[in-house]
mmCIF file of C-alpha atoms in Angstrom:
data_model
loop_
_atom_site.group_PDB
_atom_site.id
_atom_site.type_symbol
_atom_site.label_atom_id
_atom_site.label_comp_id
_atom_site.label_asym_id
_atom_site.label_seq_id
_atom_site.Cartn_x
_atom_site.Cartn_y
_atom_site.Cartn_z
ATOM 1 C CA UNK C 1 74.485 70.779 115.271
ATOM 2 C CA UNK C 2 73.980 68.623 116.747
ATOM 3 C CA UNK C 3 75.780 72.228 118.731
ATOM 4 C CA UNK C 4 74.350 68.479 115.643
ATOM 5 C CA UNK C 5 71.417 69.873 116.499
ATOM 6 C CA UNK C 6 72.014 74.181 118.353
ATOM 7 C CA UNK C 7 71.508 76.277 118.840
ATOM 8 C CA UNK C 8 72.156 81.804 118.106
ATOM 9 C CA UNK C 9 78.037 90.514 120.052
ATOM 10 C CA UNK C 10 79.152 93.237 121.922
ATOM 11 C CA UNK C 11 81.703 93.531 124.725
ATOM 12 C CA UNK C 12 79.281 92.250 127.349
ATOM 13 C CA UNK C 13 78.305 89.305 125.168
ATOM 14 C CA UNK C 14 74.655 90.328 125.005
ATOM 15 C CA UNK C 15 74.199 89.383 121.386
ATOM 16 C CA UNK C 16 73.480 85.732 122.077
ATOM 17 C CA UNK C 17 69.804 86.520 122.172
ATOM 18 C CA UNK C 18 69.632 89.811 120.332
ATOM 19 C CA UNK C 19 67.608 88.155 117.631
ATOM 20 C CA UNK C 20 64.795 88.280 120.153
ATOM 21 C CA UNK C 21 64.694 92.048 119.677
ATOM 22 C CA UNK C 22 62.629 91.429 116.588
ATOM 23 C CA UNK C 23 60.053 89.656 118.733
ATOM 24 C CA UNK C 24 59.723 92.557 121.137
ATOM 25 C CA UNK C 25 56.723 94.896 121.130
ATOM 26 C CA UNK C 26 58.978 97.864 120.453
ATOM 27 C CA UNK C 27 58.754 98.971 116.811
ATOM 28 C CA UNK C 28 61.956 99.630 114.865
ATOM 29 C CA UNK C 29 62.573 103.014 113.210
ATOM 30 C CA UNK C 30 60.026 103.763 110.515
ATOM 31 C CA UNK C 31 62.566 103.997 107.708
ATOM 32 C CA UNK C 32 63.167 100.230 107.703
ATOM 33 C CA UNK C 33 60.929 97.371 108.871
ATOM 34 C CA UNK C 34 62.240 94.809 111.359
ATOM 35 C CA UNK C 35 64.486 92.913 111.465
ATOM 36 C CA UNK C 36 66.475 95.171 109.081
ATOM 37 C CA UNK C 37 67.565 97.773 111.715
ATOM 38 C CA UNK C 38 68.759 95.000 114.022
ATOM 39 C CA UNK C 39 70.675 93.267 111.247
ATOM 40 C CA UNK C 40 72.306 96.490 110.090
ATOM 41 C CA UNK C 41 73.076 98.214 113.398
ATOM 42 C CA UNK C 42 73.645 95.359 115.835
ATOM 43 C CA UNK C 43 74.884 92.433 113.743
ATOM 44 C CA UNK C 44 76.432 94.959 111.314
ATOM 45 C CA UNK C 45 75.510 93.202 108.098
ATOM 46 C CA UNK C 46 76.414 95.321 105.079
ATOM 47 C CA UNK C 47 74.241 96.106 102.057
ATOM 48 C CA UNK C 48 75.539 93.116 100.108
ATOM 49 C CA UNK C 49 74.775 90.747 102.964
ATOM 50 C CA UNK C 50 71.310 92.224 103.442
ATOM 51 C CA UNK C 51 70.635 91.842 99.734
ATOM 52 C CA UNK C 52 71.763 88.214 99.932
ATOM 53 C CA UNK C 53 69.273 87.612 102.738
ATOM 54 C CA UNK C 54 66.423 88.944 100.614
ATOM 55 C CA UNK C 55 67.484 86.632 97.782
ATOM 56 C CA UNK C 56 67.063 83.649 100.098
ATOM 57 C CA UNK C 57 70.775 83.002 100.676
ATOM 58 C CA UNK C 58 72.123 81.818 104.018
ATOM 59 C CA UNK C 59 74.206 84.561 105.648
ATOM 60 C CA UNK C 60 76.361 83.758 108.695
ATOM 61 C CA UNK C 61 78.826 85.710 110.782
ATOM 62 C CA UNK C 62 81.108 84.982 113.724
ATOM 63 C CA UNK C 63 80.512 87.560 116.452
ATOM 64 C CA UNK C 64 83.100 89.170 118.729
ATOM 65 C CA UNK C 65 83.391 88.104 122.366
ATOM 66 C CA UNK C 66 85.577 89.313 125.210
ATOM 67 C CA UNK C 67 85.755 86.018 127.106
ATOM 68 C CA UNK C 68 88.272 83.611 125.539
ATOM 69 C CA UNK C 69 86.336 80.409 126.314
ATOM 70 C CA UNK C 70 83.279 81.737 124.455
ATOM 71 C CA UNK C 71 82.467 81.641 120.754
ATOM 72 C CA UNK C 72 79.366 83.254 119.246
ATOM 73 C CA UNK C 73 77.858 83.138 115.781
ATOM 74 C CA UNK C 74 74.835 84.563 113.991
ATOM 75 C CA UNK C 75 72.973 83.302 110.939
ATOM 76 C CA UNK C 76 69.877 84.221 108.976
ATOM 77 C CA UNK C 77 67.922 82.931 106.002
ATOM 78 C CA UNK C 78 64.610 83.981 104.480
ATOM 79 C CA UNK C 79 62.034 81.307 103.714
ATOM 80 C CA UNK C 80 58.484 81.094 102.361
ATOM 81 C CA UNK C 81 57.232 79.260 105.447
ATOM 82 C CA UNK C 82 54.907 80.299 108.259
ATOM 83 C CA UNK C 83 55.518 80.106 112.026
ATOM 84 C CA UNK C 84 53.146 77.136 112.284
ATOM 85 C CA UNK C 85 55.013 75.278 109.524
ATOM 86 C CA UNK C 86 58.339 75.914 111.254
ATOM 87 C CA UNK C 87 56.978 74.651 114.547
ATOM 88 C CA UNK C 88 55.431 71.545 112.973
ATOM 89 C CA UNK C 89 58.686 70.631 111.218
ATOM 90 C CA UNK C 90 60.961 71.430 114.163
ATOM 91 C CA UNK C 91 58.995 69.140 116.483
ATOM 92 C CA UNK C 92 60.397 66.210 114.488
ATOM 93 C CA UNK C 93 63.932 66.607 115.835
ATOM 94 C CA UNK C 94 65.481 63.835 113.769
ATOM 95 C CA UNK C 95 64.062 65.221 110.549
ATOM 96 C CA UNK C 96 64.739 68.871 111.342
ATOM 97 C CA UNK C 97 68.231 68.602 112.827
ATOM 98 C CA UNK C 98 69.856 65.782 110.908
ATOM 99 C CA UNK C 99 72.349 66.832 108.220
ATOM 100 C CA UNK C 100 75.217 64.871 106.584
ATOM 101 C CA UNK C 101 77.516 65.964 109.416
ATOM 102 C CA UNK C 102 75.144 64.352 111.957
ATOM 103 C CA UNK C 103 75.061 60.684 110.908
ATOM 104 C CA UNK C 104 73.499 59.366 114.123
ATOM 105 C CA UNK C 105 70.716 60.744 116.303
ATOM 106 C CA UNK C 106 67.932 59.602 118.617
ATOM 107 C CA UNK C 107 65.447 60.803 121.222
ATOM 108 C CA UNK C 108 65.481 60.130 124.956
ATOM 109 C CA UNK C 109 62.463 58.720 126.736
ATOM 110 C CA UNK C 110 61.219 60.110 130.034
ATOM 111 C CA UNK C 111 62.904 58.767 132.041
ATOM 112 C CA UNK C 112 65.857 58.032 129.773
ATOM 113 C CA UNK C 113 66.824 54.389 129.186
ATOM 114 C CA UNK C 114 69.666 52.455 127.551
ATOM 115 C CA UNK C 115 67.456 51.457 124.611
ATOM 116 C CA UNK C 116 67.228 55.142 123.644
ATOM 117 C CA UNK C 117 70.866 54.962 122.487
ATOM 118 C CA UNK C 118 70.255 52.251 119.893
ATOM 119 C CA UNK C 119 72.114 53.221 116.723
ATOM 120 C CA UNK C 120 74.867 55.149 118.512
ATOM 121 C CA UNK C 121 78.388 54.030 117.573
ATOM 122 C CA UNK C 122 81.000 55.569 119.826
ATOM 123 C CA UNK C 123 84.196 56.723 118.050
ATOM 124 C CA UNK C 124 87.029 54.165 118.503
ATOM 125 C CA UNK C 125 89.386 56.921 119.681
ATOM 126 C CA UNK C 126 87.007 57.731 122.545
ATOM 127 C CA UNK C 127 86.990 54.108 123.648
ATOM 128 C CA UNK C 128 90.794 53.977 123.526
ATOM 129 C CA UNK C 129 91.027 57.239 125.498
ATOM 130 C CA UNK C 130 89.340 55.643 128.502
ATOM 131 C CA UNK C 131 92.481 53.550 129.118
ATOM 132 C CA UNK C 132 94.431 56.640 130.158
ATOM 133 C CA UNK C 133 91.650 58.660 131.774
ATOM 134 C CA UNK C 134 92.020 60.019 135.281
ATOM 135 C CA UNK C 135 90.604 63.099 137.030
ATOM 136 C CA UNK C 136 92.158 66.199 135.507
ATOM 137 C CA UNK C 137 93.597 64.390 132.493
ATOM 138 C CA UNK C 138 91.295 62.728 129.983
ATOM 139 C CA UNK C 139 90.776 63.022 126.232
ATOM 140 C CA UNK C 140 87.026 62.548 126.726
ATOM 141 C CA UNK C 141 84.763 64.739 128.834
ATOM 142 C CA UNK C 142 83.524 62.502 131.645
ATOM 143 C CA UNK C 143 81.977 63.190 135.012
ATOM 144 C CA UNK C 144 83.052 61.731 138.351
ATOM 145 C CA UNK C 145 80.926 58.583 138.030
ATOM 146 C CA UNK C 146 82.132 57.825 134.500
ATOM 147 C CA UNK C 147 85.777 58.138 135.500
ATOM 148 C CA UNK C 148 85.254 55.849 138.490
ATOM 149 C CA UNK C 149 83.618 53.207 136.289
ATOM 150 C CA UNK C 150 86.365 53.477 133.644
ATOM 151 C CA UNK C 151 89.072 52.880 136.275
ATOM 152 C CA UNK C 152 87.578 49.441 137.010
ATOM 153 C CA UNK C 153 87.848 48.114 133.448
ATOM 154 C CA UNK C 154 90.256 45.229 132.904
ATOM 155 C CA UNK C 155 91.663 46.328 129.549
ATOM 156 C CA UNK C 156 93.288 42.939 128.992
ATOM 157 C CA UNK C 157 89.890 41.227 129.063
ATOM 158 C CA UNK C 158 88.187 40.180 125.829
ATOM 159 C CA UNK C 159 85.113 42.265 126.650
ATOM 160 C CA UNK C 160 87.017 45.443 127.573
ATOM 161 C CA UNK C 161 85.730 47.448 124.606
ATOM 162 C CA UNK C 162 82.179 46.273 125.228
ATOM 163 C CA UNK C 163 82.427 47.394 128.837
ATOM 164 C CA UNK C 164 83.772 50.784 127.765
ATOM 165 C CA UNK C 165 80.793 51.301 125.454
ATOM 166 C CA UNK C 166 78.479 50.319 128.295
ATOM 167 C CA UNK C 167 80.129 52.946 130.527
ATOM 168 C CA UNK C 168 79.582 55.667 127.953
ATOM 169 C CA UNK C 169 75.971 54.679 127.384
ATOM 170 C CA UNK C 170 75.070 54.289 131.036
ATOM 171 C CA UNK C 171 76.793 57.564 131.766
ATOM 172 C CA UNK C 172 74.615 59.400 129.251
ATOM 173 C CA UNK C 173 71.436 57.738 130.525
ATOM 174 C CA UNK C 174 72.219 58.521 134.172
ATOM 175 C CA UNK C 175 73.133 62.069 133.301
ATOM 176 C CA UNK C 176 69.999 62.749 131.258
ATOM 177 C CA UNK C 177 67.801 61.130 133.899
ATOM 178 C CA UNK C 178 69.320 63.375 136.560
ATOM 179 C CA UNK C 179 68.701 66.405 134.355
ATOM 180 C CA UNK C 180 65.090 65.387 133.734
ATOM 181 C CA UNK C 181 64.594 65.340 137.492
ATOM 182 C CA UNK C 182 66.765 68.239 138.634
ATOM 183 C CA UNK C 183 67.348 70.518 135.634
ATOM 184 C CA UNK C 184 70.378 72.800 135.417
ATOM 185 C CA UNK C 185 71.400 72.156 139.025
ATOM 186 C CA UNK C 186 71.891 68.462 138.159
ATOM 187 C CA UNK C 187 74.237 69.061 135.211
ATOM 188 C CA UNK C 188 77.279 68.186 137.302
ATOM 189 C CA UNK C 189 80.964 68.747 136.626
ATOM 190 C CA UNK C 190 83.487 67.687 133.989
ATOM 191 C CA UNK C 191 86.931 66.531 135.090
ATOM 192 C CA UNK C 192 88.850 66.181 131.848
ATOM 193 C CA UNK C 193 91.129 69.173 132.527
ATOM 194 C CA UNK C 194 93.187 70.311 135.494
ATOM 195 C CA UNK C 195 90.492 72.838 136.351
ATOM 196 C CA UNK C 196 87.200 71.144 137.177
ATOM 197 C CA UNK C 197 84.267 72.802 135.383
ATOM 198 C CA UNK C 198 80.658 73.038 136.508
ATOM 199 C CA UNK C 199 78.346 72.574 133.535
ATOM 200 C CA UNK C 200 75.581 74.314 135.464
ATOM 201 C CA UNK C 201 77.736 77.375 136.084
ATOM 202 C CA UNK C 202 78.931 77.448 132.478
ATOM 203 C CA UNK C 203 75.316 77.465 131.289
ATOM 204 C CA UNK C 204 74.347 80.177 133.784
ATOM 205 C CA UNK C 205 77.228 82.268 132.474
ATOM 206 C CA UNK C 206 75.675 82.105 129.008
ATOM 207 C CA UNK C 207 72.378 83.347 130.389
ATOM 208 C CA UNK C 208 74.099 86.052 132.424
ATOM 209 C CA UNK C 209 75.687 87.354 129.229
ATOM 210 C CA UNK C 210 72.300 87.458 127.558
ATOM 211 C CA UNK C 211 70.067 90.134 129.118
ATOM 212 C CA UNK C 212 67.954 90.520 125.974
ATOM 213 C CA UNK C 213 66.308 87.181 126.686
ATOM 214 C CA UNK C 214 65.115 88.561 130.032
ATOM 215 C CA UNK C 215 64.200 91.969 128.610
ATOM 216 C CA UNK C 216 62.033 90.748 125.727
ATOM 217 C CA UNK C 217 60.809 87.214 126.476
ATOM 218 C CA UNK C 218 61.272 86.918 130.213
ATOM 219 C CA UNK C 219 58.783 84.096 130.488
ATOM 220 C CA UNK C 220 60.870 82.002 128.075
ATOM 221 C CA UNK C 221 64.100 82.790 129.931
ATOM 222 C CA UNK C 222 62.526 81.889 133.259
ATOM 223 C CA UNK C 223 61.215 78.603 131.888
ATOM 224 C CA UNK C 224 64.633 77.574 130.530
ATOM 225 C CA UNK C 225 66.330 78.515 133.797
ATOM 226 C CA UNK C 226 63.798 76.710 136.023
ATOM 227 C CA UNK C 227 63.252 73.506 133.972
ATOM 228 C CA UNK C 228 61.742 71.093 134.970
ATOM 229 C CA UNK C 229 60.057 73.065 137.759
ATOM 230 C CA UNK C 230 58.791 76.000 135.731
ATOM 231 C CA UNK C 231 55.543 76.356 133.811
ATOM 232 C CA UNK C 232 55.003 78.050 130.447
ATOM 233 C CA UNK C 233 51.761 77.578 128.552
ATOM 234 C CA UNK C 234 52.454 76.210 125.073
ATOM 235 C CA UNK C 235 56.090 75.243 125.733
ATOM 236 C CA UNK C 236 57.163 71.776 124.579
ATOM 237 C CA UNK C 237 60.360 69.906 125.461
ATOM 238 C CA UNK C 238 62.384 67.162 123.771
ATOM 239 C CA UNK C 239 65.664 65.607 124.911
ATOM 240 C CA UNK C 240 67.862 63.885 122.318
ATOM 241 C CA UNK C 241 71.380 62.706 121.529
ATOM 242 C CA UNK C 242 73.480 63.189 118.391
ATOM 243 C CA UNK C 243 76.909 62.340 117.000
ATOM 244 C CA UNK C 244 78.349 65.039 114.776
ATOM 245 C CA UNK C 245 81.470 65.495 112.641
ATOM 246 C CA UNK C 246 81.505 69.298 112.341
ATOM 247 C CA UNK C 247 84.768 69.838 114.241
ATOM 248 C CA UNK C 248 88.196 68.326 114.707
ATOM 249 C CA UNK C 249 86.823 64.938 115.813
ATOM 250 C CA UNK C 250 83.418 63.257 116.177
ATOM 251 C CA UNK C 251 81.434 64.483 119.183
ATOM 252 C CA UNK C 252 78.610 62.670 120.966
ATOM 253 C CA UNK C 253 76.264 65.088 122.729
ATOM 254 C CA UNK C 254 72.990 65.273 124.632
ATOM 255 C CA UNK C 255 70.569 68.189 124.144
ATOM 256 C CA UNK C 256 67.384 69.691 125.542
ATOM 257 C CA UNK C 257 65.186 71.487 122.998
ATOM 258 C CA UNK C 258 62.276 73.757 123.934
ATOM 259 C CA UNK C 259 59.650 74.974 121.454
ATOM 260 C CA UNK C 260 57.563 78.067 122.185
ATOM 261 C CA UNK C 261 55.155 80.069 120.033
ATOM 262 C CA UNK C 262 54.075 83.605 120.869
ATOM 263 C CA UNK C 263 51.889 86.021 118.870
ATOM 264 C CA UNK C 264 55.100 87.540 117.481
ATOM 265 C CA UNK C 265 56.793 84.385 116.229
ATOM 266 C CA UNK C 266 58.409 81.082 117.213
ATOM 267 C CA UNK C 267 61.333 80.476 119.546
ATOM 268 C CA UNK C 268 63.311 77.232 119.640
ATOM 269 C CA UNK C 269 66.030 76.856 122.281
ATOM 270 C CA UNK C 270 68.599 74.076 121.876
ATOM 271 C CA UNK C 271 70.589 73.619 125.086
ATOM 272 C CA UNK C 272 73.676 71.414 125.241
ATOM 273 C CA UNK C 273 73.607 69.148 128.279
ATOM 274 C CA UNK C 274 76.856 67.229 127.749
ATOM 275 C CA UNK C 275 79.438 66.587 125.026
ATOM 276 C CA UNK C 276 82.346 64.152 124.770
ATOM 277 C CA UNK C 277 84.725 66.838 123.463
ATOM 278 C CA UNK C 278 85.388 70.588 123.385
ATOM 279 C CA UNK C 279 82.120 72.014 124.741
ATOM 280 C CA UNK C 280 81.261 72.786 128.366
ATOM 281 C CA UNK C 281 78.015 74.590 127.569
ATOM 282 C CA UNK C 282 76.166 75.957 124.561
ATOM 283 C CA UNK C 283 72.815 77.411 123.667
ATOM 284 C CA UNK C 284 71.245 78.157 120.315
ATOM 285 C CA UNK C 285 68.135 80.279 119.923
ATOM 286 C CA UNK C 286 66.329 79.945 116.604
ATOM 287 C CA UNK C 287 63.726 82.661 116.060
ATOM 288 C CA UNK C 288 61.119 82.394 113.312
ATOM 289 C CA UNK C 289 59.970 85.947 112.532
ATOM 290 C CA UNK C 290 57.326 86.778 109.878
ATOM 291 C CA UNK C 291 58.522 89.008 107.026
ATOM 292 C CA UNK C 292 57.016 92.542 106.832
ATOM 293 C CA UNK C 293 54.715 91.534 103.952
ATOM 294 C CA UNK C 294 53.500 88.483 105.860
ATOM 295 C CA UNK C 295 54.389 86.173 102.974
ATOM 296 C CA UNK C 296 57.484 84.560 104.442
ATOM 297 C CA UNK C 297 59.604 83.947 107.478
ATOM 298 C CA UNK C 298 63.063 84.989 108.581
ATOM 299 C CA UNK C 299 64.983 82.313 110.464
ATOM 300 C CA UNK C 300 67.476 83.999 112.791
ATOM 301 C CA UNK C 301 69.930 81.831 114.693
ATOM 302 C CA UNK C 302 72.163 82.958 117.524
ATOM 303 C CA UNK C 303 74.580 80.439 118.979
ATOM 304 C CA UNK C 304 76.953 80.832 121.909
ATOM 305 C CA UNK C 305 79.210 78.207 123.431
ATOM 306 C CA UNK C 306 81.822 77.905 126.158
ATOM 307 C CA UNK C 307 84.777 75.642 125.441
ATOM 308 C CA UNK C 308 88.213 74.765 126.753
ATOM 309 C CA UNK C 309 90.400 76.923 124.473
ATOM 310 C CA UNK C 310 93.200 74.974 122.732
ATOM 311 C CA UNK C 311 96.666 75.668 124.127
ATOM 312 C CA UNK C 312 100.223 75.282 122.914
ATOM 313 C CA UNK C 313 101.933 76.328 119.676
ATOM 314 C CA UNK C 314 98.946 75.291 117.547
ATOM 315 C CA UNK C 315 96.342 76.690 119.905
ATOM 316 C CA UNK C 316 95.451 79.572 117.610
ATOM 317 C CA UNK C 317 95.150 77.310 114.564
ATOM 318 C CA UNK C 318 92.975 74.810 116.413
ATOM 319 C CA UNK C 319 90.780 77.580 117.801
ATOM 320 C CA UNK C 320 90.279 78.849 114.280
ATOM 321 C CA UNK C 321 89.154 75.407 113.159
ATOM 322 C CA UNK C 322 86.686 75.184 116.023
ATOM 323 C CA UNK C 323 85.247 78.596 115.135
ATOM 324 C CA UNK C 324 85.029 77.630 111.468
ATOM 325 C CA UNK C 325 83.294 74.393 112.428
ATOM 326 C CA UNK C 326 80.702 76.303 114.434
ATOM 327 C CA UNK C 327 79.970 78.699 111.580
ATOM 328 C CA UNK C 328 79.818 75.807 109.095
ATOM 329 C CA UNK C 329 77.416 73.958 111.353
ATOM 330 C CA UNK C 330 75.148 76.980 111.616
ATOM 331 C CA UNK C 331 75.150 77.471 107.840
ATOM 332 C CA UNK C 332 74.324 73.821 107.196
ATOM 333 C CA UNK C 333 71.536 73.847 109.776
ATOM 334 C CA UNK C 334 69.906 76.955 108.291
ATOM 335 C CA UNK C 335 70.287 75.642 104.754
ATOM 336 C CA UNK C 336 68.713 72.358 105.759
ATOM 337 C CA UNK C 337 65.860 74.126 107.579
ATOM 338 C CA UNK C 338 65.117 76.293 104.536
ATOM 339 C CA UNK C 339 65.048 73.301 102.207
ATOM 340 C CA UNK C 340 62.861 71.205 104.483
ATOM 341 C CA UNK C 341 60.428 74.050 105.047
ATOM 342 C CA UNK C 342 60.140 74.540 101.289
ATOM 343 C CA UNK C 343 59.501 70.828 100.775
ATOM 344 C CA UNK C 344 56.807 70.844 103.476
ATOM 345 C CA UNK C 345 54.696 73.516 101.758
#
């Protein structure tokens, strides 16, 4: 997901990062090796699902939340790879993340530049939506600067569509550049709905609902929260864009991915920076945990996102489709990762 790309519950929402329990120094009960106790007791996988995991099947599950704007999902697959092989493959974002539902993708330079968006084709409906956009009412998620630029387009001009594309592209470049310099504090607001939303606050809410990240890999949590000011030996960062078709309409998004290897496994955080539809914030944590016999690797993915819940008579139906799209995206990402890891051996 690219949400392609990714990445990742109890009443407090703490399960976003519960997969990190398996990376903690605490040893699970002797009767079952990790991550089995976590999968059984916390995620509540049944015997059939656990058996499917051991057979190499992808197992996913939507997790309960108490906050309506949030959706959470869990997925796991067993592979024959090693942590080093996972890390080596994941570093190539375009190879690791791209699936049929993500037809277009590219990396941002540092600092970001317009040329980084070569190959991106904005959906025609998004271009058309700019004609009607105004603060508090827009079918595309734009910030203050993007809305101001869109209001100056002469839609009767022959180059109107070209100018609209330029607004989208420059908006992404400016936004990513600001993030590269200022981190979460520079994520700005979205003005597509009546209630203005702070992307920074939405992301901090995800972290606030995720105490396990602090409890078990505090250094990783602190690095994600402080980027680009923090330091973490061995951490690597990549910023990229992707267009995906997982949900109700194509979505163009920007992401920040962090790779980190510890003696207990690999962590890969995929943080959503901006999306043209649906999503105000999201974070996926992919944990690569060695199997008890040391001959394989479990890939555990926990994903949590904050959206603008659909309203109206079809709100429930649309929300169901969004949730299904998230679970489908997680399944496809894990399936793709398993296949690519197998091919890399």
